[in-house]
Amino acid sequence: QSGIEQLVKQVDGLSFDAIAEKYQNCHPEINPFDLYRAHLSNVLGDITGVDTSIIYPNLQWTLSLDKGDMVLAAPSLRIKGKKPDELVQEWVQKFPDNDPLFEKPTAVSYFLSFFVKGVPLIQSVIPMIRSFGPEYGRNKFLGLRDPKDPSSGKKRIIVEFSSPNIAKPFHAGHLRSTIIGGFLANLYDGAGWDVIRINYLGDWGKQYGLLALAFNKYGDEEALRNDPINHLFQLYVRINSEMTAEKETIEKKKADGEDVTALEAHSLDEQAREYFRKMTDRDPGAVAQWKRFRDLSITRYQDTYARLNIHFDEYSGESQVSEAAMDAIGKEMEEKKICKEDKGAQIVNFAELVPGKEGKRLERPIVRKRDGTALYLTRDISELLNRHEKYKFDKMIYVVASAQDLHLKQLFKIIELLGHKEIAGKCTHINFGLVLGMSTRRGTVKFLDDILRDVADKMHETMRKNEDKYKQVENPEAVADTLGISSVMVQDMTGKRINNYTFNMEAMTSFEGDTGPYLQYAHARVSSIKRRAGLTDEEIASADLSLLTETHAVNIVRLLAQYPDTVQNTLKTLEPTTVLTYLFKMTHALSSSYDHLQVVGSERELMKARMALYDAAHIVLGNGMRLLGLSPVNR
Ligand code: ARG
């Protein structure tokens, strides 16, 4: 840390505060690249005559190290009267020959590429990473209400994710929401926001009346306590098929001209409706029974989420939305002419409310059924406003499959039409594509637990193939479980969120290619170096880093220095793949370096220096993996 502070003073004679004052979001004390950008802006300001505040945000990173560490596209500075490629040539000429941080830039058409000098980078970044440890890459300034005032307090974000439906399968959409949502919550937490994690359970509606009927008929107390999720699901399946059969019988009789009035009045469908009515009327018996189903399910979910390093601050759910609140909003919508009657139901006819194509695209959702019951959308409207009231959030993210794009657009638009444009503006839908062919050897998966157990088994099998290494692992079951979870998560986070992908057990559990197991292997390998070298932290800290002259060493440090910037960029993309791609780039650089940068067996001073390098890499790799929600393994 002090290394970088010295560098800041040396380079431009500035202090951290002076730099933070000059540029927006510029914090060299936690992000080495901020110093490089600030310095480069100063140098280029002199050369180009353009204001440094315009240069600073236009210094972009590169996709790979061979393109440099930063690039500047000349046209982005908007200088009139000269051709960008000529300007670029001129600037190269004028660039100082012995800049302390950068080599002389290279010009490619109208781009300038900048390469950092290895020595000052290594000397400042390695000690910085080692002293920050798990904090490296976190940036508490980003979440401040006023970025320049640490006492201004944190901004608050709600991340709503996972949100499975009780008694129904935990499908791919819930899996992806869990993985992506857990990651986004970590990301905002690392950026200094106050993060509230909400699980909005599907736990309300006529089908839960039906489930209660099923339990009263076929329920088993012990099975409910031992395995609530499966037991409720089985009951639900059973009663549903009964109901379907019953409906068919009634239809047939109807077609034969029989009177089915009595049958219909006592049908399961009708009984479920009546039971659900008792629930919405808060009948004590009905509510107590339903609460038990819900509580037992939540307890079970919590265990599974813990395996994924996920916790929730609130288990909300459709059942938690009050009827009174929905009635009040329903009235308000009527008064404001947002909804109107249509065949006894209340609908929102967007075409009449929102001009042009958008209005048509939003369709005409129902907010009250003819029998007076509220719907999924109605509950979401009420819940959103209630959350705003309760948490006064600055931002809220809904992590829900793209199959519900229309639903969330309708929701946000209704909030806006109600006169809460500002609140609607704080809400974002983070969507994602489908998982195709999500089945395991036990057949189509139903629950998160099944998925995790199957991949863990598969992973265990793979591990057993290498008997020698297998013997060295202390607790193979636990490691197999962790690797299995990593497999699923990495496969999910590999592409952009919106892309569909195919659930492929073989591919995701392989140690070859950019997979979860490979990432874990890379982490275990770099952490084994420290074990084998057996140096103390003081010894490593006293290393002479000027011994790290090899290109491999410099390139690893160039990547390590990018980490805080990568995280900051991820706050813009909100794509796990931004972090994952970075981590794979780093593991590739690491794995090609080992032959060139031996630690064990090298002369002592060299060993210390290289150990410092790999220790820093170990820290960054671990931080990145934990940000994604993975549990890095050391063996
Ligand atoms: N339980 C819903 C489902 O499985 C997802 C809930 C999404 N969140 C929301 N606020 N509507 O489809």
XYZ file of C-alpha atoms and ligand atoms in Angstrom:
647
model
C 0.000 0.000 0.000
C 2.763 2.394 0.933
C 4.530 1.298 -2.266
C 1.772 2.774 -4.349
C 1.565 5.859 -2.183
C 5.243 6.523 -2.781
C 4.759 5.950 -6.446
C 1.947 8.489 -6.574
C 4.139 11.120 -4.948
C 7.140 10.303 -7.084
C 5.254 10.317 -10.305
C 3.201 13.475 -10.252
C 4.015 14.906 -6.861
C 0.408 14.333 -5.847
C -1.284 12.814 -2.826
C -4.139 10.279 -2.903
C -6.546 12.982 -1.879
C -5.397 15.326 -4.587
C -5.925 12.632 -7.202
C -9.330 11.625 -5.833
C -10.295 15.287 -5.952
C -9.197 15.676 -9.542
C -10.815 12.626 -11.150
C -14.122 10.947 -10.619
C -14.033 7.529 -8.943
C -10.267 7.570 -8.898
C -8.763 5.696 -5.952
C -5.173 4.627 -6.558
C -4.895 3.423 -2.979
C -7.180 0.506 -3.833
C -6.953 0.348 -7.616
C -3.445 0.530 -9.108
C -4.811 1.251 -12.564
C -6.353 4.458 -11.298
C -2.854 5.781 -10.716
C -1.796 4.743 -14.201
C -4.830 6.406 -15.714
C -4.403 9.582 -13.689
C -0.741 9.853 -14.578
C -1.337 9.120 -18.233
C -4.066 11.757 -18.322
C -1.605 14.308 -16.952
C 1.033 13.426 -19.527
C -1.466 13.378 -22.399
C -3.032 16.622 -21.185
C 0.274 18.375 -21.743
C 0.838 16.749 -25.089
C -2.620 17.162 -26.577
C -3.801 20.337 -24.915
C -7.061 18.529 -24.072
C -8.443 18.813 -20.557
C -7.353 15.879 -18.393
C -10.913 15.294 -17.220
C -11.840 14.458 -20.818
C -8.868 12.179 -21.331
C -9.279 10.193 -18.111
C -12.596 8.431 -18.854
C -11.520 7.719 -22.423
C -8.540 5.583 -21.484
C -9.861 2.094 -22.166
C -8.487 -1.292 -21.272
C -7.484 -3.849 -23.858
C -8.821 -7.328 -24.430
C -5.421 -8.978 -24.241
C -1.995 -8.049 -22.975
C -0.399 -8.028 -26.432
C -2.582 -5.000 -27.231
C -1.121 -3.087 -24.301
C -2.509 -2.172 -20.909
C -4.536 0.815 -22.036
C -5.638 2.319 -25.309
C -6.832 5.688 -26.375
C -8.912 6.226 -29.504
C -7.898 9.651 -30.782
C -11.400 10.593 -32.046
C -12.742 10.250 -28.497
C -10.930 13.484 -27.582
C -12.916 15.376 -30.263
C -10.153 17.559 -31.594
C -11.315 19.442 -34.646
C -9.371 20.152 -37.785
C -6.835 17.335 -37.792
C -7.002 13.737 -38.896
C -6.952 11.330 -35.936
C -4.196 9.124 -37.391
C -1.958 12.148 -37.875
C -2.654 13.348 -34.357
C -1.680 9.973 -33.014
C 1.682 10.092 -34.816
C 2.324 13.543 -33.422
C 1.556 12.438 -29.860
C 3.900 9.453 -30.084
C 6.686 11.880 -31.052
C 5.930 14.149 -28.146
C 5.569 11.384 -25.533
C 8.459 11.615 -23.030
C 11.266 9.122 -23.588
C 11.656 8.259 -19.955
C 8.228 8.323 -18.434
C 8.373 6.642 -15.014
C 5.352 4.380 -15.604
C 4.917 3.849 -19.340
C 6.965 2.791 -22.327
C 6.676 4.984 -25.380
C 3.228 4.303 -26.870
C 2.662 2.609 -30.197
C 0.265 3.917 -32.813
C -2.114 1.688 -34.739
C -4.311 3.660 -37.130
C -5.995 6.175 -34.824
C -5.328 4.270 -31.618
C -2.536 4.752 -29.147
C -1.510 1.653 -27.189
C 0.238 2.060 -23.873
C 2.379 -0.577 -22.194
C 3.279 -0.207 -18.546
C 6.838 -0.616 -17.325
C 7.314 -3.813 -15.339
C 9.493 -2.663 -12.456
C 7.348 0.043 -10.812
C 4.201 -2.007 -11.417
C 5.594 -5.106 -9.735
C 7.057 -3.125 -6.838
C 3.782 -1.454 -6.021
C 1.144 -4.029 -6.941
C 2.462 -7.179 -5.291
C 2.828 -5.581 -1.817
C -0.536 -3.915 -2.255
C -2.326 -7.195 -2.995
C -0.557 -9.027 -0.203
C -1.427 -6.372 2.351
C -5.072 -6.100 1.245
C -5.689 -9.837 0.989
C -9.429 -10.508 0.722
C -10.087 -6.762 0.438
C -8.227 -6.438 -2.856
C -10.828 -5.722 -5.528
C -13.385 -4.356 -3.110
C -14.222 -0.679 -3.444
C -16.202 0.849 -0.610
C -16.384 4.221 -2.353
C -18.676 3.142 -5.161
C -21.666 2.549 -2.905
C -21.456 5.857 -1.076
C -24.349 8.272 -1.446
C -21.773 10.966 -2.023
C -18.606 9.387 -3.465
C -16.477 12.200 -2.074
C -17.868 11.997 1.451
C -17.286 8.791 3.451
C -19.774 9.897 6.111
C -22.625 10.159 3.591
C -23.692 6.540 4.166
C -24.174 3.556 1.906
C -26.642 3.302 -0.918
C -29.081 0.455 -0.477
C -29.903 -2.208 -3.008
C -32.405 -5.043 -2.913
C -31.482 -8.127 -4.889
C -34.473 -10.400 -5.300
C -33.423 -13.812 -6.530
C -33.986 -17.584 -6.538
C -37.702 -17.341 -5.653
C -38.781 -20.965 -6.145
C -42.340 -22.187 -5.766
C -43.212 -24.357 -2.796
C -44.298 -27.897 -3.700
C -43.174 -27.437 -7.272
C -39.917 -28.382 -8.979
C -36.904 -26.129 -8.577
C -36.350 -25.684 -12.283
C -33.525 -24.303 -14.379
C -34.913 -20.789 -14.104
C -34.584 -20.927 -10.334
C -31.124 -22.425 -10.589
C -29.897 -19.607 -12.812
C -31.601 -16.944 -10.715
C -29.883 -18.358 -7.627
C -26.432 -18.393 -9.198
C -26.668 -15.003 -10.904
C -28.461 -13.329 -8.011
C -25.984 -14.607 -5.431
C -23.182 -13.237 -7.557
C -24.824 -9.817 -8.036
C -25.424 -9.523 -4.311
C -21.705 -10.213 -3.686
C -20.746 -7.741 -6.376
C -22.714 -4.851 -4.842
C -21.583 -5.817 -1.377
C -17.968 -5.566 -2.551
C -18.724 -2.167 -4.035
C -19.774 -0.879 -0.642
C -23.555 -0.991 -1.058
C -25.901 -2.043 1.693
C -27.313 -5.214 0.139
C -30.632 -6.815 1.083
C -31.174 -10.290 -0.317
C -34.814 -11.257 -0.743
C -36.247 -14.618 -1.734
C -39.766 -14.050 -3.054
C -41.330 -17.476 -2.739
C -44.154 -18.719 -4.873
C -46.310 -19.786 -1.949
C -49.775 -18.449 -2.619
C -52.701 -19.090 -4.902
C -55.453 -21.622 -5.433
C -52.905 -24.392 -5.989
C -51.845 -24.084 -2.341
C -55.431 -24.626 -1.343
C -55.288 -27.790 -3.421
C -52.056 -28.820 -1.725
C -53.669 -28.450 1.684
C -56.534 -30.715 0.556
C -53.995 -33.270 -0.580
C -52.239 -33.161 2.768
C -55.489 -33.626 4.633
C -56.259 -36.666 2.470
C -52.868 -38.341 2.050
C -50.395 -36.388 4.135
C -47.828 -38.063 6.363
C -46.538 -36.086 9.341
C -43.230 -37.878 9.486
C -42.549 -37.583 5.773
C -43.376 -33.902 5.980
C -40.870 -33.342 8.748
C -38.132 -35.470 7.194
C -38.329 -34.279 3.645
C -40.894 -31.505 3.279
C -39.863 -30.475 -0.211
C -40.262 -33.941 -1.724
C -43.290 -34.893 0.284
C -45.215 -31.763 -0.651
C -44.204 -32.197 -4.249
C -45.460 -35.792 -4.314
C -48.759 -34.743 -2.769
C -49.067 -31.987 -5.289
C -48.450 -34.303 -8.216
C -50.932 -36.841 -6.894
C -53.757 -34.381 -6.292
C -53.160 -32.700 -9.618
C -53.581 -35.900 -11.537
C -56.723 -36.622 -9.563
C -58.042 -33.232 -10.453
C -57.225 -33.692 -14.118
C -59.004 -37.055 -14.178
C -61.990 -35.514 -12.473
C -62.151 -32.699 -14.985
C -62.087 -35.185 -17.853
C -64.950 -37.152 -16.328
C -66.996 -34.009 -15.925
C -66.309 -32.941 -19.497
C -67.332 -36.351 -20.799
C -70.555 -36.354 -18.834
C -71.289 -32.870 -20.036
C -70.800 -33.973 -23.621
C -73.193 -36.874 -22.990
C -75.796 -34.340 -21.889
C -75.717 -35.227 -18.184
C -76.310 -32.648 -15.473
C -72.922 -31.976 -13.828
C -73.887 -29.077 -11.565
C -73.562 -31.098 -8.365
C -70.311 -32.706 -9.480
C -68.841 -29.338 -10.299
C -69.924 -27.827 -7.033
C -68.010 -30.527 -5.130
C -65.076 -30.843 -7.490
C -61.494 -30.658 -6.242
C -61.141 -27.458 -8.162
C -64.024 -25.919 -6.278
C -62.820 -27.270 -2.934
C -59.366 -25.830 -3.579
C -60.916 -22.470 -4.352
C -62.870 -22.600 -1.107
C -59.840 -23.638 0.890
C -57.746 -20.880 -0.637
C -60.520 -18.455 0.200
C -60.124 -19.506 3.839
C -56.420 -18.781 3.538
C -56.926 -15.304 2.128
C -59.544 -14.661 4.827
C -56.841 -15.617 7.343
C -58.757 -18.509 8.851
C -56.474 -19.558 11.776
C -56.507 -23.304 11.028
C -55.836 -22.872 7.337
C -53.129 -20.288 7.936
C -51.377 -22.403 10.566
C -51.263 -25.459 8.317
C -49.979 -23.523 5.382
C -47.358 -21.758 7.556
C -45.983 -25.132 8.584
C -45.527 -26.222 4.963
C -43.800 -22.963 4.253
C -41.528 -22.920 7.314
C -40.418 -26.515 6.859
C -39.655 -25.872 3.202
C -37.665 -22.751 4.006
C -35.547 -24.604 6.563
C -34.687 -27.152 3.914
C -33.944 -24.528 1.284
C -31.605 -22.763 3.703
C -29.404 -25.859 3.971
C -29.090 -26.089 0.231
C -28.406 -22.375 -0.213
C -25.674 -22.618 2.422
C -23.831 -25.098 0.199
C -23.800 -22.388 -2.447
C -22.575 -19.742 0.041
C -25.902 -17.983 -0.204
C -28.096 -16.573 2.521
C -31.215 -14.411 2.417
C -32.067 -11.480 4.621
C -35.739 -11.975 4.000
C -37.920 -14.860 2.907
C -40.721 -12.886 1.438
C -43.258 -14.434 -0.868
C -46.548 -13.987 -2.597
C -48.339 -14.995 0.607
C -46.860 -12.038 2.463
C -48.660 -9.469 0.368
C -51.626 -8.156 2.297
C -55.112 -8.246 0.809
C -55.834 -4.832 2.289
C -52.850 -3.275 0.553
C -53.901 -4.841 -2.729
C -57.451 -3.571 -2.307
C -56.170 -0.068 -1.709
C -53.963 -0.121 -4.773
C -56.775 -1.648 -6.804
C -58.963 1.325 -5.893
C -56.219 3.764 -6.705
C -55.732 2.138 -10.092
C -59.430 2.424 -10.807
C -59.525 6.076 -9.763
C -56.501 6.882 -11.871
C -58.123 4.947 -14.736
C -55.176 2.594 -14.975
C -57.480 -0.397 -14.858
C -61.057 -0.885 -15.913
C -63.732 -3.523 -15.886
C -63.822 -6.095 -18.617
C -66.328 -8.972 -18.367
C -66.366 -8.668 -14.596
C -62.577 -8.661 -14.236
C -60.260 -5.701 -13.821
C -57.757 -5.311 -16.618
C -55.024 -2.870 -17.551
C -55.442 -1.978 -21.202
C -51.992 -0.638 -21.934
C -52.843 0.257 -25.524
C -55.096 2.998 -24.161
C -52.573 4.185 -21.585
C -49.230 4.091 -23.322
C -48.873 5.549 -26.800
C -47.549 3.726 -29.825
C -46.098 0.275 -30.196
C -45.068 0.062 -26.562
C -48.686 0.181 -25.417
C -49.610 -2.687 -27.726
C -46.617 -4.729 -26.704
C -47.586 -4.469 -23.045
C -50.889 -6.245 -23.816
C -53.869 -6.261 -21.431
C -53.062 -8.064 -18.186
C -55.741 -8.865 -15.599
C -55.215 -7.493 -12.080
C -58.438 -8.820 -10.475
C -60.283 -11.915 -11.532
C -64.036 -12.001 -11.839
C -64.292 -13.848 -8.519
C -62.351 -11.022 -6.860
C -59.010 -12.810 -6.417
C -55.740 -11.049 -7.000
C -53.052 -12.345 -9.354
C -49.306 -12.708 -9.615
C -49.035 -9.234 -11.135
C -51.302 -7.662 -8.511
C -49.150 -9.075 -5.750
C -45.968 -7.831 -7.394
C -47.342 -4.282 -7.632
C -48.196 -4.210 -3.969
C -44.976 -5.919 -2.899
C -42.800 -3.479 -4.849
C -44.349 -0.421 -3.217
C -44.251 -2.103 0.160
C -40.541 -2.848 -0.218
C -39.881 0.745 -1.123
C -41.751 1.877 1.940
C -39.931 -0.594 4.161
C -36.384 -0.349 2.843
C -36.226 2.996 1.029
C -33.975 1.335 -1.523
C -31.868 3.220 -4.062
C -31.988 0.329 -6.461
C -33.803 -2.978 -6.777
C -32.875 -5.865 -9.031
C -35.226 -8.684 -10.006
C -33.266 -11.719 -11.151
C -35.894 -13.572 -13.164
C -35.856 -15.630 -16.404
C -36.411 -13.778 -19.660
C -39.656 -15.735 -20.001
C -41.037 -13.107 -17.618
C -39.773 -10.059 -19.532
C -43.311 -8.947 -20.302
C -44.491 -9.436 -16.730
C -41.761 -7.189 -15.325
C -42.262 -4.560 -18.016
C -45.960 -4.477 -17.128
C -45.105 -4.230 -13.455
C -42.664 -1.338 -13.823
C -45.010 0.512 -16.177
C -47.934 0.232 -13.783
C -45.769 1.640 -10.975
C -44.899 4.512 -13.276
C -48.520 5.118 -14.245
C -49.432 5.185 -10.566
C -47.253 8.289 -10.359
C -44.095 6.634 -9.000
C -41.836 7.250 -11.937
C -38.857 7.661 -9.659
C -39.418 4.345 -7.909
C -39.945 2.550 -11.214
C -36.661 4.049 -12.398
C -34.837 2.386 -9.520
C -35.988 -1.099 -10.558
C -34.187 -3.300 -13.030
C -34.996 -6.701 -14.418
C -31.870 -8.839 -14.772
C -32.957 -11.562 -17.153
C -31.350 -14.708 -18.504
C -31.905 -17.455 -21.053
C -32.897 -21.098 -20.737
C -31.007 -24.180 -19.714
C -31.687 -26.891 -22.232
C -31.798 -30.601 -21.462
C -31.390 -30.271 -17.734
C -31.475 -33.917 -16.855
C -29.131 -36.142 -14.946
C -28.662 -39.873 -14.770
C -31.623 -40.103 -12.460
C -33.805 -38.508 -15.086
C -35.149 -35.015 -15.358
C -34.083 -33.088 -12.294
C -36.668 -31.712 -9.955
C -34.848 -30.178 -7.051
C -31.658 -28.302 -6.470
C -30.493 -31.006 -4.099
C -30.824 -33.645 -6.815
C -28.759 -31.597 -9.208
C -26.016 -31.018 -6.682
C -25.930 -34.654 -5.579
C -25.659 -35.916 -9.131
C -22.807 -33.620 -10.113
C -21.004 -34.414 -6.874
C -21.261 -38.152 -7.678
C -19.974 -37.549 -11.150
C -17.096 -35.475 -9.772
C -16.239 -38.143 -7.238
C -16.023 -40.674 -10.045
C -13.673 -38.409 -11.985
C -11.474 -37.879 -8.936
C -11.181 -41.626 -8.327
C -9.631 -42.066 -11.757
C -6.371 -40.667 -10.390
C -5.706 -42.986 -7.468
C -2.502 -41.292 -6.257
C -3.971 -37.850 -6.058
C -7.246 -39.170 -4.716
C -5.420 -40.606 -1.705
C -3.990 -37.197 -0.842
C -7.393 -35.591 -0.513
C -8.462 -35.572 3.076
C -12.209 -35.481 2.694
C -12.994 -36.613 -0.844
C -16.780 -36.443 -0.433
C -16.679 -32.811 0.621
C -14.240 -31.902 -2.149
C -16.389 -33.726 -4.702
C -19.367 -31.744 -3.478
C -17.525 -28.432 -3.797
C -16.196 -29.335 -7.234
C -19.629 -30.446 -8.352
C -21.121 -27.129 -7.310
C -18.305 -25.282 -9.058
C -18.990 -27.283 -12.227
C -22.616 -26.255 -12.344
C -21.924 -22.638 -11.462
C -19.065 -22.094 -13.892
C -21.005 -23.637 -16.752
C -23.869 -21.311 -15.947
C -21.678 -18.223 -15.799
C -19.605 -18.935 -18.885
C -21.744 -17.231 -21.493
C -23.685 -14.011 -21.416
C -26.755 -14.255 -19.227
C -29.210 -13.925 -22.065
C -27.816 -16.917 -23.990
C -29.382 -20.334 -23.636
C -27.014 -23.176 -22.855
C -27.212 -26.939 -22.689
C -26.776 -28.631 -19.341
C -23.867 -30.959 -20.067
C -22.609 -33.091 -17.183
C -19.656 -34.528 -19.111
C -18.365 -31.134 -20.205
C -18.923 -29.253 -16.969
C -17.165 -31.831 -14.781
C -14.092 -32.136 -16.988
C -10.732 -30.857 -15.778
C -9.952 -29.805 -19.326
C -11.173 -26.606 -20.893
C -12.465 -23.556 -19.059
C -14.531 -25.408 -16.461
C -15.198 -25.182 -12.745
C -12.908 -28.101 -11.910
C -10.121 -26.521 -13.980
C -10.476 -23.252 -12.099
C -10.370 -25.123 -8.797
C -7.369 -27.092 -9.972
C -5.570 -23.843 -10.827
C -6.330 -22.481 -7.389
C -5.195 -25.660 -5.637
C -1.994 -25.702 -7.640
C -0.989 -22.139 -6.834
C -1.800 -22.661 -3.180
C 0.308 -25.830 -3.068
C 3.377 -23.780 -4.002
C 3.185 -21.907 -0.743
C 2.881 -25.127 1.233
C 5.872 -26.646 -0.468
C 8.045 -23.533 -0.302
C 7.525 -23.282 3.452
C 8.490 -19.593 3.676
C 7.135 -17.363 6.417
C 5.034 -14.311 5.614
C 7.870 -12.054 6.811
C 10.310 -13.748 4.487
C 7.935 -13.311 1.576
C 7.307 -9.685 2.517
C 11.036 -8.970 2.525
C 11.523 -10.340 -0.987
C 13.530 -8.311 -3.466
C 10.895 -7.890 -6.166
C 13.366 -6.439 -8.642
C 14.393 -10.047 -9.256
C 11.120 -10.593 -11.115
C 12.334 -9.674 -14.574
C 10.870 -12.452 -16.733
C 8.101 -11.620 -19.170
C 5.966 -14.310 -17.535
C 6.244 -12.579 -14.167
C 5.511 -9.137 -15.591
C 2.482 -10.433 -17.479
C 1.010 -12.074 -14.420
C 1.344 -8.826 -12.479
C -0.191 -6.834 -15.339
C -3.219 -9.108 -15.031
C -3.293 -8.919 -11.248
C -3.309 -5.130 -11.473
C -6.427 -5.296 -13.679
C -8.546 -7.058 -11.098
C -10.104 -4.032 -9.341
C -10.889 -2.517 -12.732
C -12.455 -5.775 -13.886
C -14.746 -5.781 -10.872
C -15.652 -2.159 -11.469
C -16.440 -2.920 -15.083
C -18.620 -5.828 -13.961
C -20.804 -3.342 -12.130
C -21.602 -1.987 -15.576
C -22.057 -5.263 -17.446
C -23.674 -7.113 -14.511
C -22.437 -10.261 -16.247
C -20.684 -12.997 -14.243
C -18.777 -13.848 -17.402
C -16.841 -10.569 -17.118
C -15.182 -11.880 -13.952
C -14.958 -15.465 -15.147
C -13.236 -14.553 -18.411
C -10.702 -12.555 -16.442
C -10.049 -15.474 -14.089
C -9.480 -17.882 -16.951
C -7.073 -15.430 -18.569
C -5.189 -15.389 -15.310
C -5.149 -19.152 -14.809
C -3.791 -19.565 -18.332
C -1.006 -17.065 -17.634
C -0.253 -18.893 -14.399
C -0.140 -22.346 -15.880
C 2.245 -21.301 -18.658
C 4.518 -19.590 -16.143
C 5.370 -22.493 -13.841
C 8.136 -23.925 -16.039
C 9.792 -20.511 -16.252
C 9.394 -19.358 -12.682
C 10.338 -22.258 -10.456
C 9.931 -21.561 -6.773
C 10.982 -24.706 -4.928
C 14.547 -25.509 -5.932
C 15.491 -21.954 -6.883
C 18.122 -19.906 -5.117
C 16.689 -18.452 -1.871
C 16.241 -14.797 -2.851
C 14.666 -15.741 -6.155
C 12.438 -18.204 -4.368
C 11.163 -15.460 -2.073
C 10.459 -13.063 -4.924
C 8.608 -15.660 -6.964
C 6.715 -16.797 -3.927
C 5.508 -13.225 -3.402
C 4.273 -13.205 -6.980
C 2.395 -16.506 -6.661
C 1.036 -15.535 -3.286
C -0.476 -12.411 -4.843
C -1.903 -14.531 -7.669
C -3.382 -16.942 -5.124
C -5.105 -14.046 -3.373
C -6.596 -12.574 -6.541
C -7.760 -15.921 -7.881
C -9.418 -16.714 -4.542
C -11.051 -13.285 -4.343
C -12.443 -13.635 -7.853
C -13.773 -17.115 -7.181
C -15.446 -16.058 -3.940
C -17.002 -13.087 -5.708
C -18.611 -15.558 -8.107
C -19.891 -17.551 -5.142
C -17.419 -20.439 -5.425
C -15.536 -21.968 -2.490
C -11.894 -22.195 -3.582
C -10.217 -25.494 -2.618
C -6.602 -25.658 -1.506
C -6.030 -29.317 -2.310
N -41.837 -17.710 -8.240
C -41.743 -17.161 -9.563
C -41.592 -18.279 -10.583
O -41.145 -19.343 -10.259
C -40.600 -16.209 -9.727
C -40.761 -14.933 -8.950
C -40.068 -13.785 -9.606
N -40.171 -12.588 -8.880
C -41.197 -11.728 -8.877
N -41.159 -10.687 -8.117
N -42.230 -11.913 -9.692
O -41.893 -18.094 -11.749
